[in-house]
């Protein structure tokens, strides 16, 4: 028996939950999520959400900061609409029960992060994401029109390709009919037909060995849409967060929020000497691309494994009230941040690129929408401004919902879709083939496609990835599907997209920095270079 739903939502982070909660007021929602419902990047968000709430802040200032951080590659129209809708969207979170910190006089306590000219980041201590994820899950579980299927991995979106009709990247009317989804209870790939499909699968961080992202961040949605011949762009712009806790035994890396620098913490070398002012007059609070590159340079020049973040001069009251989670985590590895400098290192953190969507969150594939980290709206350009990601997810899930509910009743289910074909597949009994390929991919991406790139490094990555690609496709075709092989395949697709888009960009801009194009700008290049 195949399931038929009005709205199929893939992913249960802020983007998926926000869309589901709104769409459920109009029709049946089925949310599939490949792990536990709260296993998301959203849950780990620390700093908070950037939004304009009080003067002296203005929409114009936030727009300007976003454009500057994006190295002038952001789409101004998208930036303007996102920022202008920021106030309404965060107030909606408050209505859903999210408890942002307040000052003694009852106003929201606002923090500052890199690249922001004003204090505008709403937060819940240093665990904002957890607070949002928990409150949205409670609301979703209470909604009679939302069904949540945990541990269900979406494998492919269904298009006319599955009906035997050939599609190419030039086909103008590729249509999405739902998705093939792995059900762990039956061990089978099942067909879920939907009128509207909403892709909210989050980021790509695990493609790199060193990342702040949870293990779910394997870029599945972007890879699925790319394979279905949908438009994907901006994948060269991978954001490395400057300050993850240096603790080589731990993966993923624990984040030290930029809000700590907003509260006064300063980046220093092993001799306790501040170094950021050599690189940028904004010092430790320069935009992330600049800070991560500066740290990378310091580490390479001095041959060290990390630098330090000094928060020892910040008052204990501020540390205990605003950063209790970071304080406790650092203490657990023997670092008392009120007395000791924190060892930090950059780590892959956020994908600015992804599934290309319009101002309504609609992808190039008909009836397929996307929001959150897997979507590329044009907001971030070449580098995302801190704490603009949760905001983007809220704005675009809202806008996608407006469009989707307008249309869904006129969309018929496609009953011709065949069941998932398992012919000729056997159980792969060599897990080592998957785990080792995953490690090889992560090593390639870290060594050759990191913060600083060059033509030679990218070509080397491309050649090595090609071997992994061929081996994995071969294994995939022969195997009875298990989540691990599907994720590996997606990660390799993502690695390919990052490398290919990086090779296509003949300039250094924002997060894409190439030794071959230092100081070179090519004004003819946009983020809308498609493969
Ligand atoms: P996620 O929250 O990652 O959710 C993705 C969902 O998709 C998960 O439920 C996952 O299981 C599911 N999924 C994935 N693939 C499949 C599949 N094939 N089938 C079924 N389900 C699937 N941003 C800010 O704005 N402010 C911050 O303070 C901030 N701090 C951060 C701190 C950390 C440590 C990290 C990692 C990120 C931070 N970010 C922050 C970025 C921000 O948290 C994320 O970009 C955002 O939460 C992404 O939300 P999302 O809904 O798109 O994806
Ligand atoms: C942080 O708290 O530093 C992360 C904020 C973000 O990724 O936007």
XYZ file of C-alpha atoms and ligand atoms in Angstrom:
592
model
C 0.000 0.000 0.000
C 1.446 3.316 -1.000
C 0.982 6.417 1.047
C -0.628 9.501 -0.484
C -0.269 12.862 1.223
C -0.921 16.473 0.381
C 2.474 17.614 1.643
C 5.562 15.436 1.976
C 8.181 17.192 4.111
C 11.683 15.707 4.079
C 13.597 16.756 7.206
C 12.637 17.800 10.716
C 14.847 20.814 11.439
C 13.612 24.375 11.704
C 12.808 24.546 7.963
C 10.781 21.329 7.810
C 8.963 21.896 11.097
C 8.038 25.468 10.301
C 6.624 24.486 6.888
C 4.778 21.477 8.353
C 3.153 23.512 11.121
C 1.787 25.993 8.614
C 0.817 23.578 5.803
C -0.980 21.273 8.268
C -3.685 23.911 8.653
C -4.676 23.206 5.040
C -4.000 19.496 4.365
C -2.319 16.263 5.495
C 1.414 16.459 6.151
C 3.782 13.498 6.277
C 7.224 14.388 7.611
C 9.997 11.860 7.037
C 13.246 12.243 8.888
C 16.203 9.913 8.602
C 17.159 9.770 12.299
C 15.385 10.782 15.487
C 13.120 13.767 14.996
C 15.443 16.152 16.853
C 18.642 14.902 15.213
C 19.263 18.079 13.245
C 21.754 20.928 12.879
C 19.011 23.177 14.192
C 19.336 21.570 17.614
C 23.012 22.604 17.817
C 22.560 26.253 16.863
C 24.136 28.361 19.560
C 24.370 32.073 18.720
C 20.746 32.709 17.744
C 18.625 34.404 15.102
C 19.418 37.731 13.531
C 16.362 39.985 13.251
C 15.594 43.665 13.444
C 13.558 44.314 16.586
C 14.534 47.649 18.150
C 16.073 50.963 17.186
C 18.820 52.051 16.640
C 18.814 48.966 14.391
C 17.063 49.306 11.039
C 16.227 46.983 8.151
C 18.620 49.002 6.005
C 21.546 48.294 8.368
C 20.840 44.549 8.463
C 20.453 44.504 4.659
C 23.739 46.324 4.245
C 25.582 43.960 6.651
C 24.205 40.936 4.776
C 25.314 42.349 1.413
C 28.805 43.148 2.719
C 29.250 39.687 4.287
C 28.039 38.087 1.016
C 30.850 39.911 -0.817
C 28.288 41.617 -3.057
C 27.109 38.309 -4.536
C 23.861 38.163 -2.578
C 20.632 38.827 -4.467
C 19.552 42.249 -3.170
C 15.842 41.579 -3.750
C 16.029 38.372 -1.689
C 18.100 40.061 1.020
C 15.566 42.872 1.320
C 12.502 40.648 1.550
C 14.191 38.302 4.055
C 15.286 41.073 6.382
C 12.002 42.966 6.130
C 10.108 39.794 7.101
C 12.520 38.975 9.962
C 10.501 40.659 12.726
C 7.239 38.882 11.868
C 8.908 35.474 11.628
C 10.691 35.642 14.991
C 7.481 36.834 16.652
C 5.816 33.710 15.266
C 8.477 31.624 17.013
C 7.584 33.376 20.254
C 3.921 32.450 19.627
C 5.007 28.807 19.201
C 6.536 29.042 22.682
C 10.202 29.840 21.974
C 11.680 31.630 24.954
C 14.291 34.191 23.917
C 16.419 35.735 26.692
C 15.222 39.087 27.969
C 16.889 41.947 29.828
C 15.734 43.096 33.281
C 13.344 45.590 31.710
C 11.601 42.913 29.683
C 13.105 43.650 26.283
C 14.801 40.965 24.175
C 18.489 40.648 25.085
C 20.332 41.082 21.798
C 23.817 39.748 21.029
C 26.306 40.749 18.368
C 28.267 38.497 16.028
C 30.855 38.914 13.262
C 29.866 41.261 10.441
C 26.877 42.782 12.314
C 26.937 46.543 12.821
C 24.290 46.346 15.593
C 23.264 44.068 18.446
C 20.428 42.095 16.798
C 20.822 38.384 17.575
C 17.940 36.941 19.616
C 19.054 33.934 21.620
C 18.271 31.499 24.379
C 21.545 31.408 26.350
C 24.016 29.545 24.090
C 21.504 26.818 23.174
C 19.088 28.731 20.942
C 18.673 25.900 18.437
C 17.718 23.379 21.097
C 15.055 25.724 22.420
C 13.591 26.247 18.925
C 13.747 22.570 17.918
C 12.073 21.417 21.143
C 9.238 23.940 20.985
C 8.513 23.284 17.297
C 8.524 19.503 17.830
C 6.030 19.860 20.676
C 3.747 21.928 18.434
C 4.126 19.479 15.502
C 3.383 16.432 17.664
C 0.212 18.097 18.896
C -1.054 18.880 15.400
C -3.619 16.299 14.212
C -2.634 16.756 10.560
C 1.080 16.003 10.989
C 2.488 12.470 10.876
C 6.201 12.160 11.721
C 8.091 9.089 10.472
C 11.455 8.770 12.232
C 14.420 6.815 10.807
C 12.890 7.032 7.338
C 15.509 7.981 4.757
C 14.395 9.612 1.502
C 16.399 8.017 -1.293
C 15.234 9.727 -4.480
C 12.557 12.192 -5.437
C 10.160 10.726 -7.998
C 9.916 12.429 -11.391
C 8.834 11.372 -14.885
C 12.280 9.714 -15.156
C 10.807 6.918 -12.987
C 7.953 6.526 -15.482
C 10.532 5.745 -18.182
C 10.535 9.261 -19.676
C 14.003 10.637 -20.224
C 14.745 14.003 -18.635
C 17.808 16.201 -18.984
C 18.910 19.453 -17.361
C 17.242 21.227 -20.272
C 13.832 19.557 -19.813
C 11.549 22.498 -18.916
C 8.808 20.646 -17.027
C 10.434 18.086 -14.742
C 7.748 17.361 -12.148
C 8.046 15.889 -8.664
C 5.440 13.270 -7.654
C 6.814 12.396 -4.197
C 9.763 10.339 -2.996
C 11.085 6.820 -2.527
C 11.706 6.375 1.180
C 13.530 3.646 3.094
C 11.405 2.220 5.913
C 13.570 0.538 8.595
C 10.589 -1.402 9.973
C 9.982 -3.291 6.722
C 13.556 -2.962 5.412
C 12.000 -1.855 2.142
C 12.004 1.219 -0.030
C 8.447 2.525 -0.084
C 6.686 4.962 -2.382
C 5.203 8.125 -0.906
C 3.142 10.108 -3.393
C 2.563 13.771 -2.656
C 0.990 16.780 -4.264
C 3.752 19.037 -2.914
C 7.205 17.912 -1.765
C 9.225 20.123 0.563
C 12.969 19.418 0.739
C 14.482 20.460 4.072
C 17.421 18.074 4.496
C 19.937 20.570 5.893
C 23.666 20.853 5.324
C 26.679 19.037 3.939
C 29.311 19.351 6.699
C 30.148 15.643 7.004
C 31.667 15.722 3.528
C 34.618 17.229 5.437
C 36.399 15.347 8.220
C 36.403 18.331 10.528
C 32.924 19.812 10.931
C 30.552 21.304 13.467
C 27.622 19.519 11.771
C 25.918 16.426 13.160
C 26.296 13.192 11.185
C 22.931 13.658 9.433
C 24.447 16.496 7.369
C 25.336 14.471 4.271
C 23.745 16.737 1.668
C 21.054 14.211 0.697
C 18.447 16.681 -0.571
C 20.895 18.604 -2.742
C 22.265 15.348 -4.191
C 18.743 13.999 -4.882
C 17.701 17.172 -6.680
C 20.938 17.274 -8.662
C 20.442 13.649 -9.780
C 16.848 14.506 -10.737
C 18.361 17.233 -12.998
C 17.172 20.131 -10.846
C 19.188 23.346 -10.560
C 21.837 23.525 -7.832
C 24.167 26.483 -7.389
C 26.779 28.203 -5.236
C 28.264 24.971 -3.898
C 31.808 26.394 -3.899
C 30.818 28.619 -0.966
C 31.383 26.322 2.009
C 31.589 28.296 5.226
C 34.218 27.291 7.768
C 33.365 28.496 11.256
C 36.508 30.091 12.687
C 36.126 28.784 16.222
C 35.346 25.155 16.866
C 36.828 23.687 20.037
C 40.179 22.013 19.336
C 39.652 18.533 20.746
C 40.972 16.029 18.155
C 39.255 13.068 19.835
C 35.800 14.519 19.275
C 33.693 14.391 16.110
C 31.677 16.408 15.209
C 33.560 19.379 16.607
C 31.952 21.384 19.378
C 31.225 24.973 18.364
C 32.377 28.009 20.316
C 29.774 30.554 19.305
C 30.719 33.771 17.586
C 28.556 35.498 20.192
C 31.455 34.951 22.607
C 33.547 37.191 20.379
C 30.547 39.528 20.250
C 30.772 39.673 24.054
C 34.463 40.614 23.816
C 36.508 37.390 23.408
C 39.666 37.899 21.331
C 41.590 35.566 19.034
C 45.232 35.155 20.067
C 48.267 33.090 19.082
C 50.082 30.632 21.362
C 52.047 33.541 22.915
C 48.834 35.306 23.843
C 49.285 37.935 21.106
C 46.183 39.242 19.317
C 46.573 38.712 15.560
C 43.277 39.553 13.791
C 43.963 43.303 13.587
C 46.820 42.460 11.161
C 44.189 41.102 8.780
C 41.116 43.318 9.192
C 40.257 46.476 11.085
C 37.163 44.740 12.502
C 39.536 42.387 14.346
C 38.048 39.211 15.845
C 34.581 40.293 14.697
C 35.327 40.505 10.969
C 33.067 38.325 8.740
C 33.699 34.594 8.990
C 35.491 34.046 5.699
C 38.145 36.606 6.664
C 38.604 35.295 10.218
C 38.770 31.616 9.162
C 41.359 32.437 6.487
C 43.429 34.456 8.946
C 43.451 31.582 11.451
C 44.366 29.125 8.697
C 47.266 31.386 7.736
C 48.481 31.777 11.342
C 48.385 27.999 11.828
C 50.284 27.338 8.592
C 52.915 30.025 9.255
C 53.555 28.898 12.819
C 53.096 25.178 12.218
C 50.542 24.851 15.029
C 47.330 22.823 15.262
C 45.119 25.575 16.665
C 44.963 29.169 17.907
C 43.280 30.500 21.060
C 40.164 32.416 21.955
C 40.637 34.513 25.070
C 37.436 35.129 27.060
C 39.137 35.464 30.452
C 38.413 39.213 30.717
C 34.634 38.755 30.252
C 32.747 38.950 33.549
C 31.847 35.646 35.186
C 28.230 36.776 35.401
C 28.115 37.195 31.618
C 29.808 33.801 31.070
C 27.496 31.928 33.451
C 24.306 33.634 32.247
C 24.882 33.729 28.495
C 27.356 30.891 27.837
C 26.682 28.148 30.420
C 26.814 25.314 27.884
C 30.181 26.394 26.478
C 31.545 26.914 29.986
C 30.480 23.398 31.040
C 31.748 21.756 27.850
C 35.183 23.392 28.047
C 35.452 22.568 31.743
C 34.740 18.915 30.895
C 38.014 18.830 28.931
C 39.954 20.777 31.552
C 39.590 24.323 30.177
C 38.082 26.859 32.594
C 37.172 29.649 30.179
C 37.073 32.247 32.975
C 40.800 31.568 33.539
C 42.189 29.723 30.491
C 42.295 30.578 26.799
C 40.198 28.213 24.655
C 42.029 26.243 21.924
C 40.087 26.723 18.672
C 40.358 25.701 15.048
C 38.170 26.361 11.953
C 35.724 23.616 10.929
C 33.321 23.134 8.002
C 30.067 24.634 9.198
C 27.571 25.746 6.568
C 26.745 25.398 2.890
C 25.779 28.721 1.295
C 24.901 26.938 -1.947
C 22.278 24.301 -2.586
C 19.003 23.704 -4.396
C 18.284 26.828 -6.382
C 14.915 28.282 -5.352
C 12.986 31.431 -6.199
C 11.527 33.987 -3.812
C 8.741 31.496 -2.936
C 11.132 28.662 -2.145
C 10.168 26.843 -5.356
C 12.885 24.831 -7.069
C 13.384 24.376 -10.816
C 11.384 21.117 -10.487
C 7.605 21.589 -10.559
C 5.854 21.012 -7.176
C 9.183 20.676 -5.370
C 9.950 23.391 -2.830
C 12.959 23.734 -0.557
C 14.018 25.780 2.450
C 16.741 25.844 5.091
C 20.367 24.988 4.599
C 19.836 22.736 1.564
C 18.239 25.601 -0.359
C 20.053 28.389 -2.161
C 17.823 31.442 -2.071
C 20.432 34.066 -2.985
C 20.486 35.496 0.565
C 24.047 34.526 1.472
C 25.921 35.180 -1.764
C 29.580 34.260 -1.314
C 29.472 34.167 2.501
C 26.646 33.946 5.044
C 26.297 36.581 7.739
C 26.241 34.949 11.193
C 22.788 33.925 12.481
C 21.078 34.595 9.151
C 20.522 30.872 8.564
C 17.727 30.152 11.034
C 16.111 33.357 9.811
C 16.332 32.300 6.162
C 14.719 28.941 6.995
C 11.784 30.648 8.733
C 11.218 33.178 5.964
C 11.379 30.701 3.083
C 9.365 27.943 4.752
C 6.674 30.553 5.331
C 6.801 31.801 1.746
C 6.895 28.255 0.320
C 3.827 27.417 2.339
C 1.926 30.425 0.975
C 2.576 29.233 -2.588
C 2.064 25.517 -1.875
C -1.348 25.899 -0.234
C -2.512 28.096 -3.094
C -1.771 25.280 -5.531
C -1.959 21.835 -3.912
C -5.673 21.139 -4.412
C -5.248 21.390 -8.205
C -2.465 18.788 -8.292
C -3.410 15.149 -8.986
C -1.445 12.198 -7.597
C 0.543 10.295 -10.216
C -0.709 6.710 -9.955
C 1.605 5.404 -12.703
C 4.680 5.589 -10.488
C 6.262 2.116 -10.239
C 7.481 0.533 -7.004
C 11.204 0.756 -6.211
C 13.088 -1.747 -8.349
C 15.268 -4.178 -6.356
C 16.000 -6.568 -9.204
C 19.518 -8.001 -9.206
C 20.548 -6.519 -5.849
C 22.183 -8.424 -3.006
C 23.100 -7.579 0.564
C 26.514 -5.926 0.665
C 28.472 -7.753 3.313
C 31.570 -5.580 3.181
C 30.751 -2.523 5.244
C 34.444 -1.584 5.092
C 33.956 -0.537 1.464
C 31.535 2.126 2.626
C 33.276 3.319 5.783
C 36.696 3.607 4.133
C 35.314 5.432 1.081
C 33.638 7.908 3.414
C 36.949 8.578 5.186
C 38.791 8.900 1.869
C 36.258 11.454 0.677
C 36.593 13.476 3.891
C 40.390 13.462 3.587
C 40.273 14.597 -0.047
C 37.887 17.443 0.775
C 39.896 18.603 3.816
C 43.257 18.451 2.048
C 42.362 19.964 -1.308
C 39.004 21.762 -1.107
C 39.256 23.580 2.242
C 39.643 27.240 3.189
C 42.424 27.923 0.673
C 42.218 26.331 -2.781
C 44.211 26.266 -6.010
C 43.687 24.885 -9.499
C 46.150 22.047 -8.858
C 44.498 21.084 -5.557
C 41.028 21.100 -7.119
C 42.138 18.974 -10.064
C 43.777 16.498 -7.700
C 40.574 16.303 -5.642
C 38.519 15.833 -8.795
C 40.701 12.961 -10.075
C 40.625 11.138 -6.759
C 36.908 11.647 -6.335
C 36.233 10.177 -9.753
C 37.606 6.815 -8.621
C 35.443 6.875 -5.492
C 32.437 7.851 -7.603
C 32.817 4.922 -9.993
C 33.372 2.391 -7.194
C 30.411 3.685 -5.199
C 27.978 3.792 -8.132
C 28.912 0.208 -8.909
C 28.330 -0.857 -5.312
C 25.054 1.091 -5.124
C 23.616 -0.581 -8.225
C 24.386 -4.051 -6.879
C 23.354 -3.529 -3.249
C 20.112 -3.979 -1.402
C 19.828 -0.466 -0.078
C 20.918 0.485 3.395
C 21.167 4.098 4.593
C 25.000 4.037 4.707
C 25.435 3.404 0.985
C 22.813 6.010 0.076
C 24.519 8.616 2.244
C 27.954 7.823 0.848
C 26.613 8.234 -2.682
C 25.081 11.582 -1.740
C 28.296 12.763 -0.088
C 30.279 11.917 -3.215
C 27.763 13.835 -5.345
C 28.164 16.810 -3.015
C 31.967 16.606 -3.128
C 31.729 16.610 -6.926
C 29.453 19.672 -6.935
C 31.702 21.641 -4.570
C 34.803 20.862 -6.622
C 33.138 21.489 -9.988
C 31.622 24.808 -8.900
C 34.955 25.843 -7.348
C 36.737 25.005 -10.617
C 34.228 27.152 -12.505
C 34.874 30.217 -10.347
C 37.884 32.067 -11.716
C 38.258 34.589 -8.911
C 38.669 34.790 -5.157
C 35.418 35.853 -3.568
C 33.931 35.378 -0.125
C 34.395 31.811 0.997
C 36.027 30.722 -2.252
C 39.679 31.703 -1.997
C 42.114 30.479 -4.648
C 45.892 30.927 -4.687
C 45.593 31.212 -8.476
C 43.199 34.161 -8.330
C 44.417 36.095 -5.266
C 43.000 39.592 -5.270
C 41.270 38.859 -8.588
C 37.558 39.619 -9.060
C 35.502 38.613 -12.045
C 32.398 40.787 -12.060
C 30.833 38.673 -14.827
C 30.459 35.692 -12.462
C 27.280 35.278 -10.418
C 26.138 32.522 -8.077
C 23.844 31.379 -10.831
C 26.432 29.406 -12.738
C 24.799 26.042 -13.192
C 26.371 22.781 -14.250
P 18.543 20.653 9.846
O 18.182 21.327 11.085
O 19.932 20.128 9.734
O 17.550 19.454 9.593
C 17.755 18.573 8.504
C 16.788 17.425 8.654
O 16.771 16.653 7.454
C 17.140 16.445 9.758
O 15.949 16.099 10.400
C 17.698 15.234 9.011
O 17.576 14.012 9.680
C 16.808 15.264 7.784
N 17.327 14.559 6.619
C 18.495 14.751 5.968
N 18.580 13.919 4.916
C 17.449 13.179 4.900
C 16.948 12.140 4.085
N 17.637 11.679 3.042
N 15.755 11.596 4.376
C 15.026 12.024 5.446
N 15.456 13.006 6.267
C 16.647 13.576 5.992
N 22.503 29.259 12.259
C 22.013 30.398 12.773
O 21.286 31.138 12.102
N 22.315 30.741 14.059
C 23.113 29.975 14.852
O 23.332 30.306 15.991
C 23.656 28.786 14.310
N 24.485 28.019 15.046
C 24.891 26.808 14.536
C 25.665 25.968 15.319
C 26.018 24.716 14.854
C 26.856 23.798 15.708
C 25.609 24.309 13.568
C 25.968 22.946 13.041
C 24.870 25.165 12.761
C 24.514 26.414 13.236
N 23.768 27.291 12.464
C 23.292 28.449 12.992
C 23.264 26.878 11.154
C 21.823 26.400 11.323
O 21.682 25.756 12.559
C 21.424 25.452 10.239
O 21.778 25.967 8.982
C 19.909 25.242 10.273
O 19.526 24.820 11.552
C 19.511 24.232 9.240
O 18.153 23.915 9.435
P 17.467 22.937 8.420
O 16.072 22.760 8.869
O 17.721 23.381 7.042
O 18.305 21.568 8.576
C 27.546 30.741 16.137
O 26.856 30.725 17.140
O 28.679 31.222 16.053
C 26.966 30.150 14.915
C 26.103 31.143 14.305
C 25.821 30.786 12.893
O 26.307 29.794 12.361
O 25.102 31.573 12.285
